[in-house]
PDB file of C-alpha atoms and ligand atoms in Angstrom:
ATOM      1  CA  MET O   1      47.031 -23.152 -41.495  1.00 96.00           C
ATOM      2  CA  PHE O   2      43.967 -24.436 -39.661  1.00 97.00           C
ATOM      3  CA  TYR O   3      40.873 -22.524 -38.618  1.00 98.00           C
ATOM      4  CA  GLU O   4      37.380 -23.198 -37.305  1.00 97.00           C
ATOM      5  CA  PRO O   5      34.624 -21.542 -39.391  1.00 95.00           C
ATOM      6  CA  LYS O   6      32.478 -20.953 -36.269  1.00 93.00           C
ATOM      7  CA  LYS O   7      35.353 -18.885 -34.789  1.00 94.00           C
ATOM      8  CA  ASN O   8      36.188 -17.239 -38.147  1.00 93.00           C
ATOM      9  CA  ASN O   9      39.830 -17.289 -36.991  1.00 96.00           C
ATOM     10  CA  HIS O  10      41.524 -17.677 -40.398  1.00 97.00           C
ATOM     11  CA  GLY O  11      43.314 -14.348 -39.999  1.00 96.00           C
ATOM     12  CA  LEU O  12      43.086 -13.630 -43.742  1.00 97.00           C
ATOM     13  CA  SER O  13      41.688 -10.470 -45.318  1.00 96.00           C
ATOM     14  CA  HIS O  14      39.064 -12.600 -47.144  1.00 95.00           C
ATOM     15  CA  ASP O  15      37.165 -15.658 -45.929  1.00 94.00           C
ATOM     16  CA  PRO O  16      38.809 -18.560 -47.828  1.00 95.00           C
ATOM     17  CA  PHE O  17      35.934 -21.072 -47.575  1.00 95.00           C
ATOM     18  CA  LYS O  18      34.359 -20.527 -50.998  1.00 94.00           C
ATOM     19  CA  SER O  19      37.801 -20.560 -52.629  1.00 96.00           C
ATOM     20  CA  CYS O  20      38.258 -24.091 -51.320  1.00 97.00           C
ATOM     21  CA  VAL O  21      35.272 -25.437 -53.280  1.00 97.00           C
ATOM     22  CA  VAL O  22      36.078 -24.531 -56.879  1.00 97.00           C
ATOM     23  CA  PRO O  23      35.065 -24.240 -59.623  1.00 98.00           C
ATOM     24  CA  ARG O  24      31.351 -24.107 -58.889  1.00 98.00           C
ATOM     25  CA  PRO O  25      28.906 -24.388 -61.799  1.00 98.00           C
ATOM     26  CA  ILE O  26      26.358 -21.605 -61.913  1.00 98.00           C
ATOM     27  CA  GLY O  27      22.683 -22.500 -61.800  1.00 98.00           C
ATOM     28  CA  TRP O  28      20.943 -19.674 -63.628  1.00 99.00           C
ATOM     29  CA  ILE O  29      17.451 -20.171 -62.288  1.00 99.00           C
ATOM     30  CA  SER O  30      14.344 -18.840 -64.017  1.00 98.00           C
ATOM     31  CA  THR O  31      10.930 -18.973 -62.363  1.00 98.00           C
ATOM     32  CA  ILE O  32       7.486 -17.358 -62.590  1.00 98.00           C
ATOM     33  CA  GLY O  33       5.931 -15.472 -59.667  1.00 97.00           C
ATOM     34  CA  ALA O  34       2.295 -15.727 -58.569  1.00 97.00           C
ATOM     35  CA  ASP O  35       1.766 -12.364 -60.331  1.00 96.00           C
ATOM     36  CA  GLY O  36       3.058 -13.841 -63.619  1.00 97.00           C
ATOM     37  CA  VAL O  37       6.335 -11.868 -63.544  1.00 98.00           C
ATOM     38  CA  ALA O  38       9.405 -13.816 -64.654  1.00 98.00           C
ATOM     39  CA  ASN O  39      12.433 -14.024 -62.340  1.00 98.00           C
ATOM     40  CA  LEU O  40      16.034 -14.924 -63.160  1.00 98.00           C
ATOM     41  CA  ALA O  41      19.021 -15.201 -60.799  1.00 98.00           C
ATOM     42  CA  PRO O  42      22.409 -16.999 -60.649  1.00 98.00           C
ATOM     43  CA  TYR O  43      23.222 -19.538 -57.924  1.00 98.00           C
ATOM     44  CA  SER O  44      26.731 -21.005 -57.687  1.00 98.00           C
ATOM     45  CA  GLN O  45      25.706 -23.188 -54.798  1.00 98.00           C
ATOM     46  CA  PHE O  46      24.263 -25.454 -57.494  1.00 98.00           C
ATOM     47  CA  GLN O  47      24.803 -29.095 -58.455  1.00 98.00           C
ATOM     48  CA  ASN O  48      23.333 -32.211 -59.967  1.00 98.00           C
ATOM     49  CA  LEU O  49      22.449 -34.693 -57.221  1.00 98.00           C
ATOM     50  CA  THR O  50      21.839 -37.825 -59.249  1.00 96.00           C
ATOM     51  CA  PHE O  51      21.111 -38.775 -62.858  1.00 95.00           C
ATOM     52  CA  ASP O  52      18.507 -41.567 -63.127  1.00 94.00           C
ATOM     53  CA  PRO O  53      16.233 -39.683 -63.009  1.00 96.00           C
ATOM     54  CA  PRO O  54      18.249 -36.459 -62.845  1.00 98.00           C
ATOM     55  CA  TYR O  55      17.796 -34.105 -59.893  1.00 98.00           C
ATOM     56  CA  VAL O  56      19.497 -30.734 -59.329  1.00 98.00           C
ATOM     57  CA  MET O  57      19.635 -28.370 -56.396  1.00 98.00           C
ATOM     58  CA  PHE O  58      20.344 -24.712 -55.763  1.00 98.00           C
ATOM     59  CA  ALA O  59      21.012 -23.260 -52.324  1.00 98.00           C
ATOM     60  CA  ALA O  60      19.626 -19.786 -51.686  1.00 98.00           C
ATOM     61  CA  ASN O  61      20.789 -17.873 -48.640  1.00 98.00           C
ATOM     62  CA  GLN O  62      18.194 -15.515 -47.219  1.00 96.00           C
ATOM     63  CA  LYS O  63      18.201 -11.864 -48.224  1.00 92.00           C
ATOM     64  CA  THR O  64      19.948  -9.426 -45.895  1.00 86.00           C
ATOM     65  CA  ASP O  65      16.517  -8.406 -44.517  1.00 87.00           C
ATOM     66  CA  GLY O  66      15.776 -12.026 -43.533  1.00 89.00           C
ATOM     67  CA  HIS O  67      13.310 -12.731 -46.372  1.00 94.00           C
ATOM     68  CA  ARG O  68      13.638 -15.797 -48.567  1.00 96.00           C
ATOM     69  CA  LYS O  69      14.910 -15.208 -52.102  1.00 97.00           C
ATOM     70  CA  ASP O  70      12.415 -14.771 -54.955  1.00 97.00           C
ATOM     71  CA  SER O  71      13.669 -17.890 -56.777  1.00 98.00           C
ATOM     72  CA  VAL O  72      12.802 -20.039 -53.728  1.00 98.00           C
ATOM     73  CA  VAL O  73       9.369 -18.508 -53.187  1.00 98.00           C
ATOM     74  CA  ASN O  74       8.504 -18.846 -56.886  1.00 98.00           C
ATOM     75  CA  ALA O  75       9.825 -22.412 -57.228  1.00 98.00           C
ATOM     76  CA  GLU O  76       7.753 -23.510 -54.241  1.00 98.00           C
ATOM     77  CA  GLN O  77       4.581 -21.635 -55.267  1.00 98.00           C
ATOM     78  CA  SER O  78       4.635 -22.594 -58.947  1.00 98.00           C
ATOM     79  CA  GLY O  79       6.121 -26.069 -58.419  1.00 98.00           C
ATOM     80  CA  GLU O  80       8.739 -25.609 -61.123  1.00 98.00           C
ATOM     81  CA  PHE O  81      11.952 -23.864 -62.208  1.00 99.00           C
ATOM     82  CA  VAL O  82      14.391 -23.847 -65.114  1.00 99.00           C
ATOM     83  CA  HIS O  83      18.196 -23.961 -65.066  1.00 99.00           C
ATOM     84  CA  ASN O  84      19.936 -22.122 -67.929  1.00 99.00           C
ATOM     85  CA  MET O  85      23.641 -22.830 -68.540  1.00 98.00           C
ATOM     86  CA  VAL O  86      25.850 -19.718 -68.283  1.00 98.00           C
ATOM     87  CA  THR O  87      28.547 -19.253 -70.922  1.00 98.00           C
ATOM     88  CA  TYR O  88      31.418 -16.791 -71.208  1.00 98.00           C
ATOM     89  CA  ASP O  89      29.363 -14.776 -73.740  1.00 98.00           C
ATOM     90  CA  LEU O  90      26.476 -14.522 -71.255  1.00 98.00           C
ATOM     91  CA  ARG O  91      28.650 -13.540 -68.258  1.00 98.00           C
ATOM     92  CA  GLU O  92      27.728  -9.822 -68.128  1.00 98.00           C
ATOM     93  CA  ALA O  93      24.015 -10.530 -68.520  1.00 98.00           C
ATOM     94  CA  MET O  94      24.216 -13.175 -65.790  1.00 98.00           C
ATOM     95  CA  ASN O  95      25.854 -10.658 -63.478  1.00 98.00           C
ATOM     96  CA  LEU O  96      23.104  -8.095 -64.124  1.00 98.00           C
ATOM     97  CA  THR O  97      20.471 -10.648 -63.089  1.00 98.00           C
ATOM     98  CA  ALA O  98      22.139 -11.053 -59.673  1.00 98.00           C
ATOM     99  CA  GLN O  99      20.972  -7.610 -58.570  1.00 97.00           C
ATOM    100  CA  GLN O 100      18.649  -7.826 -55.583  1.00 94.00           C
ATOM    101  CA  VAL O 101      15.558  -6.223 -57.071  1.00 95.00           C
ATOM    102  CA  PRO O 102      11.904  -6.487 -55.938  1.00 94.00           C
ATOM    103  CA  PRO O 103       9.872  -9.462 -57.226  1.00 93.00           C
ATOM    104  CA  GLU O 104       7.913  -7.171 -59.565  1.00 95.00           C
ATOM    105  CA  VAL O 105      11.083  -6.636 -61.628  1.00 97.00           C
ATOM    106  CA  ASP O 106      11.638  -9.077 -64.508  1.00 98.00           C
ATOM    107  CA  GLU O 107      15.414  -9.712 -64.608  1.00 98.00           C
ATOM    108  CA  PHE O 108      15.185 -10.907 -68.240  1.00 98.00           C
ATOM    109  CA  GLU O 109      14.160  -7.345 -69.128  1.00 98.00           C
ATOM    110  CA  LEU O 110      16.702  -5.833 -66.713  1.00 98.00           C
ATOM    111  CA  ALA O 111      19.529  -7.674 -68.499  1.00 98.00           C
ATOM    112  CA  GLY O 112      18.085  -7.346 -72.035  1.00 98.00           C
ATOM    113  CA  LEU O 113      17.721 -11.135 -72.390  1.00 98.00           C
ATOM    114  CA  ALA O 114      15.290 -12.728 -74.840  1.00 98.00           C
ATOM    115  CA  LYS O 115      12.958 -15.393 -73.481  1.00 98.00           C
ATOM    116  CA  ALA O 116      12.183 -18.760 -75.048  1.00 98.00           C
ATOM    117  CA  PRO O 117       9.097 -20.714 -73.957  1.00 98.00           C
ATOM    118  CA  SER O 118       9.579 -23.963 -72.059  1.00 98.00           C
ATOM    119  CA  ARG O 119       7.791 -27.145 -73.105  1.00 98.00           C
ATOM    120  CA  LEU O 120       6.756 -28.734 -69.809  1.00 98.00           C
ATOM    121  CA  VAL O 121       6.840 -25.818 -67.357  1.00 98.00           C
ATOM    122  CA  LYS O 122       5.614 -22.215 -67.438  1.00 98.00           C
ATOM    123  CA  ALA O 123       8.908 -20.526 -66.473  1.00 98.00           C
ATOM    124  CA  PRO O 124      10.661 -19.105 -69.551  1.00 98.00           C
ATOM    125  CA  ARG O 125      14.185 -20.025 -70.695  1.00 98.00           C
ATOM    126  CA  VAL O 126      17.115 -17.736 -71.524  1.00 99.00           C
ATOM    127  CA  ALA O 127      16.963 -17.978 -75.323  1.00 98.00           C
ATOM    128  CA  ASN O 128      20.733 -17.598 -75.828  1.00 98.00           C
ATOM    129  CA  SER O 129      21.728 -20.220 -73.290  1.00 98.00           C
ATOM    130  CA  PRO O 130      22.976 -23.454 -74.944  1.00 98.00           C
ATOM    131  CA  VAL O 131      21.493 -25.874 -72.388  1.00 98.00           C
ATOM    132  CA  HIS O 132      18.315 -25.713 -70.299  1.00 98.00           C
ATOM    133  CA  PHE O 133      16.855 -28.026 -67.668  1.00 99.00           C
ATOM    134  CA  GLU O 134      13.103 -27.819 -67.120  1.00 99.00           C
ATOM    135  CA  CYS O 135      12.588 -28.883 -63.487  1.00 99.00           C
ATOM    136  CA  ARG O 136       9.675 -29.967 -61.333  1.00 98.00           C
ATOM    137  CA  TYR O 137      10.050 -28.736 -57.737  1.00 98.00           C
ATOM    138  CA  HIS O 138      10.595 -31.641 -55.340  1.00 98.00           C
ATOM    139  CA  LEU O 139      11.622 -30.428 -51.865  1.00 98.00           C
ATOM    140  CA  THR O 140      13.211 -27.588 -49.892  1.00 98.00           C
ATOM    141  CA  VAL O 141      15.741 -28.473 -47.202  1.00 98.00           C
ATOM    142  CA  ARG O 142      16.341 -25.595 -44.819  1.00 97.00           C
ATOM    143  CA  LEU O 143      19.605 -25.266 -42.892  1.00 97.00           C
ATOM    144  CA  PRO O 144      19.893 -22.859 -39.966  1.00 95.00           C
ATOM    145  CA  GLY O 145      22.469 -20.073 -40.198  1.00 93.00           C
ATOM    146  CA  SER O 146      24.577 -18.152 -37.690  1.00 91.00           C
ATOM    147  CA  SER O 147      23.084 -14.979 -39.178  1.00 89.00           C
ATOM    148  CA  MET O 148      19.832 -14.214 -41.035  1.00 88.00           C
ATOM    149  CA  MET O 149      21.786 -14.399 -44.298  1.00 92.00           C
ATOM    150  CA  GLY O 150      23.403 -17.647 -43.171  1.00 93.00           C
ATOM    151  CA  ALA O 151      20.053 -19.460 -43.135  1.00 96.00           C
ATOM    152  CA  VAL O 152      19.716 -21.268 -46.451  1.00 97.00           C
ATOM    153  CA  ASP O 153      16.965 -22.902 -48.512  1.00 98.00           C
ATOM    154  CA  ILE O 154      18.244 -25.832 -50.561  1.00 98.00           C
ATOM    155  CA  VAL O 155      15.748 -26.255 -53.383  1.00 98.00           C
ATOM    156  CA  ILE O 156      15.721 -29.655 -55.066  1.00 99.00           C
ATOM    157  CA  GLY O 157      14.014 -30.297 -58.394  1.00 98.00           C
ATOM    158  CA  GLU O 158      13.653 -33.219 -60.774  1.00 98.00           C
ATOM    159  CA  VAL O 159      14.878 -32.469 -64.287  1.00 98.00           C
ATOM    160  CA  ILE O 160      11.936 -33.430 -66.492  1.00 98.00           C
ATOM    161  CA  GLY O 161      13.051 -31.842 -69.788  1.00 98.00           C
ATOM    162  CA  ILE O 162      16.461 -31.004 -71.259  1.00 98.00           C
ATOM    163  CA  HIS O 163      17.153 -28.687 -74.211  1.00 98.00           C
ATOM    164  CA  ILE O 164      20.570 -28.705 -75.898  1.00 98.00           C
ATOM    165  CA  LYS O 165      21.282 -26.495 -78.919  1.00 98.00           C
ATOM    166  CA  ASP O 166      22.172 -28.794 -81.846  1.00 98.00           C
ATOM    167  CA  GLU O 167      25.225 -26.723 -82.801  1.00 98.00           C
ATOM    168  CA  PHE O 168      26.955 -27.871 -79.588  1.00 98.00           C
ATOM    169  CA  ILE O 169      26.465 -31.615 -80.182  1.00 98.00           C
ATOM    170  CA  GLN O 170      29.463 -33.311 -81.807  1.00 98.00           C
ATOM    171  CA  PRO O 171      29.208 -36.116 -84.408  1.00 98.00           C
ATOM    172  CA  ASP O 172      30.443 -38.581 -81.702  1.00 96.00           C
ATOM    173  CA  GLY O 173      27.323 -37.790 -79.616  1.00 96.00           C
ATOM    174  CA  LYS O 174      29.145 -35.810 -76.912  1.00 96.00           C
ATOM    175  CA  LEU O 175      28.692 -32.140 -76.060  1.00 98.00           C
ATOM    176  CA  ASN O 176      31.363 -29.758 -77.352  1.00 98.00           C
ATOM    177  CA  ILE O 177      32.159 -28.162 -73.994  1.00 98.00           C
ATOM    178  CA  LEU O 178      35.027 -26.065 -75.357  1.00 98.00           C
ATOM    179  CA  LYS O 179      32.661 -24.512 -77.911  1.00 98.00           C
ATOM    180  CA  ILE O 180      29.993 -23.896 -75.231  1.00 98.00           C
ATOM    181  CA  ARG O 181      32.633 -22.412 -72.885  1.00 98.00           C
ATOM    182  CA  PRO O 182      30.626 -22.574 -69.641  1.00 98.00           C
ATOM    183  CA  ILE O 183      31.738 -20.316 -66.808  1.00 98.00           C
ATOM    184  CA  ALA O 184      32.050 -21.282 -63.160  1.00 98.00           C
ATOM    185  CA  ARG O 185      32.546 -19.389 -59.944  1.00 98.00           C
ATOM    186  CA  LEU O 186      35.733 -19.312 -57.872  1.00 98.00           C
ATOM    187  CA  GLY O 187      36.036 -17.447 -54.564  1.00 95.00           C
ATOM    188  CA  TYR O 188      35.554 -13.700 -54.116  1.00 96.00           C
ATOM    189  CA  TYR O 189      34.488 -12.067 -57.439  1.00 97.00           C
ATOM    190  CA  ASP O 190      36.605 -14.480 -59.473  1.00 98.00           C
ATOM    191  CA  TYR O 191      35.362 -16.756 -62.243  1.00 98.00           C
ATOM    192  CA  THR O 192      36.825 -19.275 -64.652  1.00 98.00           C
ATOM    193  CA  SER O 193      35.728 -20.632 -68.017  1.00 98.00           C
ATOM    194  CA  ILE O 194      36.392 -24.091 -69.417  1.00 98.00           C
ATOM    195  CA  GLU O 195      39.237 -23.854 -71.926  1.00 97.00           C
ATOM    196  CA  SER O 196      40.757 -27.328 -71.708  1.00 98.00           C
ATOM    197  CA  VAL O 197      39.457 -30.854 -71.258  1.00 97.00           C
ATOM    198  CA  PHE O 198      41.334 -34.078 -70.513  1.00 97.00           C
ATOM    199  CA  GLU O 199      40.145 -37.663 -70.267  1.00 95.00           C
ATOM    200  CA  MET O 200      40.931 -40.348 -67.663  1.00 94.00           C
ATOM    201  CA  ILE O 201      39.417 -43.819 -67.484  1.00 90.00           C
ATOM    202  CA  ILE O 202      39.241 -45.637 -64.112  1.00 90.00           C
ATOM    203  CA  PRO O 203      41.712 -48.539 -64.284  1.00 90.00           C
ATOM    204  CA  GLY O 204      40.317 -52.052 -63.937  1.00 85.00           C
ATOM    205  CA  SER O 205      36.671 -50.927 -63.892  1.00 75.00           C
ATOM    206  CA  ASP O 206      34.181 -53.424 -65.265  1.00 83.00           C
ATOM    207  CA  GLU O 207      31.765 -52.678 -68.068  1.00 81.00           C
ATOM    208  CA  LYS O 208      28.796 -51.826 -65.784  1.00 78.00           C
ATOM    209  CA  VAL O 209      30.817 -49.252 -63.815  1.00 78.00           C
ATOM    210  CA  ARG O 210      32.162 -47.760 -67.039  1.00 78.00           C
ATOM    211  CA  LEU O 211      28.638 -47.373 -68.472  1.00 78.00           C
ATOM    212  CA  GLY O 212      27.624 -45.352 -65.390  1.00 76.00           C
ATOM    213  CA  MET O 213      30.683 -43.116 -65.670  1.00 79.00           C
ATOM    214  CA  GLU O 214      30.098 -42.605 -69.374  1.00 78.00           C
ATOM    215  CA  GLY O 215      26.479 -41.642 -68.796  1.00 75.00           C
ATOM    216  CA  LYS O 216      25.046 -44.589 -70.732  1.00 76.00           C
ATOM    217  CA  ARG O 217      21.965 -46.595 -69.810  1.00 71.00           C
ATOM    218  CA  LYS O 218      21.885 -50.399 -69.751  1.00 62.00           C
TER     219      LYS O 218
HETATM  220  C1  FMN D   1      27.809 -15.892 -59.888  1.00 68.47           C
HETATM  221  C2  FMN D   1      26.863 -15.670 -58.757  1.00 68.47           C
HETATM  222  C3  FMN D   1      26.530 -16.736 -57.951  1.00 68.47           C
HETATM  223  C4  FMN D   1      25.640 -16.577 -56.884  1.00 68.47           C
HETATM  224  N1  FMN D   1      25.345 -17.651 -56.108  1.00 68.47           N
HETATM  225  C5  FMN D   1      24.463 -17.526 -55.080  1.00 68.47           C
HETATM  226  C6  FMN D   1      24.136 -18.667 -54.284  1.00 68.47           C
HETATM  227  O1  FMN D   1      24.624 -19.778 -54.503  1.00 68.47           O
HETATM  228  N2  FMN D   1      23.243 -18.482 -53.276  1.00 68.47           N
HETATM  229  C7  FMN D   1      22.660 -17.274 -53.024  1.00 68.47           C
HETATM  230  O2  FMN D   1      21.848 -17.172 -52.105  1.00 68.47           O
HETATM  231  N3  FMN D   1      22.945 -16.187 -53.783  1.00 68.47           N
HETATM  232  C8  FMN D   1      23.824 -16.287 -54.803  1.00 68.47           C
HETATM  233  N4  FMN D   1      24.109 -15.199 -55.602  1.00 68.47           N
HETATM  234  C9  FMN D   1      23.361 -13.946 -55.368  1.00 68.47           C
HETATM  235  C10 FMN D   1      21.941 -14.005 -55.985  1.00 68.47           C
HETATM  236  O3  FMN D   1      22.028 -14.205 -57.380  1.00 68.47           O
HETATM  237  C11 FMN D   1      21.199 -12.696 -55.671  1.00 68.47           C
HETATM  238  O4  FMN D   1      20.965 -12.610 -54.286  1.00 68.47           O
HETATM  239  C12 FMN D   1      19.889 -12.542 -56.424  1.00 68.47           C
HETATM  240  O5  FMN D   1      19.409 -11.228 -56.239  1.00 68.47           O
HETATM  241  C13 FMN D   1      18.824 -13.517 -55.965  1.00 68.47           C
HETATM  242  O6  FMN D   1      17.679 -13.257 -56.750  1.00 68.47           O
HETATM  243  P1  FMN D   1      16.224 -13.762 -56.400  1.00 68.47           P
HETATM  244  O7  FMN D   1      15.801 -13.163 -55.075  1.00 68.47           O
HETATM  245  O8  FMN D   1      15.438 -13.214 -57.560  1.00 68.47           O
HETATM  246  O9  FMN D   1      16.224 -15.262 -56.372  1.00 68.47           O
HETATM  247  C14 FMN D   1      25.042 -15.307 -56.633  1.00 68.47           C
HETATM  248  C15 FMN D   1      25.394 -14.217 -57.447  1.00 68.47           C
HETATM  249  C16 FMN D   1      26.299 -14.396 -58.490  1.00 68.47           C
HETATM  250  C17 FMN D   1      26.677 -13.220 -59.361  1.00 68.47           C
END
């Protein structure tokens, strides 16, 4: 089949676009509002952009009423945000924090999640998450949308501090991803969790290229 998104002429009962970009990691973004209230929300339009130094981004579509999402407003106003990795064990809590509630509501409390203080930023961390990125806000890129909800704020931040729970670090210095069991978003309301890992090395690559792929510094 072929269709043009602008014409929405896929003829299927569900829009297939998001099912064609899978699996998507979930940025679970915590921030602090100007009133001091903590905010937490999942964003599966989330990625690392580079690694030296590391930058990440999350893309927040506007609310149905045309307002920008709380995570965007807070990240811009406070100049910081935190990403908390979502695991299979945290899936229900993550889902609770996706409810569109007013900024005065603290989604940590809504989902019964304990907070842990950050070291370099004021936004709290999800205590039970195995990995956290403390981020300094860098830039918002705004893309126009066909609808109010289609307009999107792409928030980019530099990762200035990384927490990893020791129990998930293997003796060989790599993370034990199968033990962490991160979840990722598919299309619709579908998710997946990482239950298998395989390794492939680029043939013929020289040592410098391999170091980059392996995440090592010169
Ligand atoms: C797994 C998951 C992924 C989501 N990804 C996005 C996303 O990438 N962009 C977005 O605008 N909303 C996304 N949402 C919806 C937001 O989490 C929701 O609108 C939330 O209320 C935003 O909260 P905030 O206004 O406090 O930032 C997602 C929801 C779930 C459950």
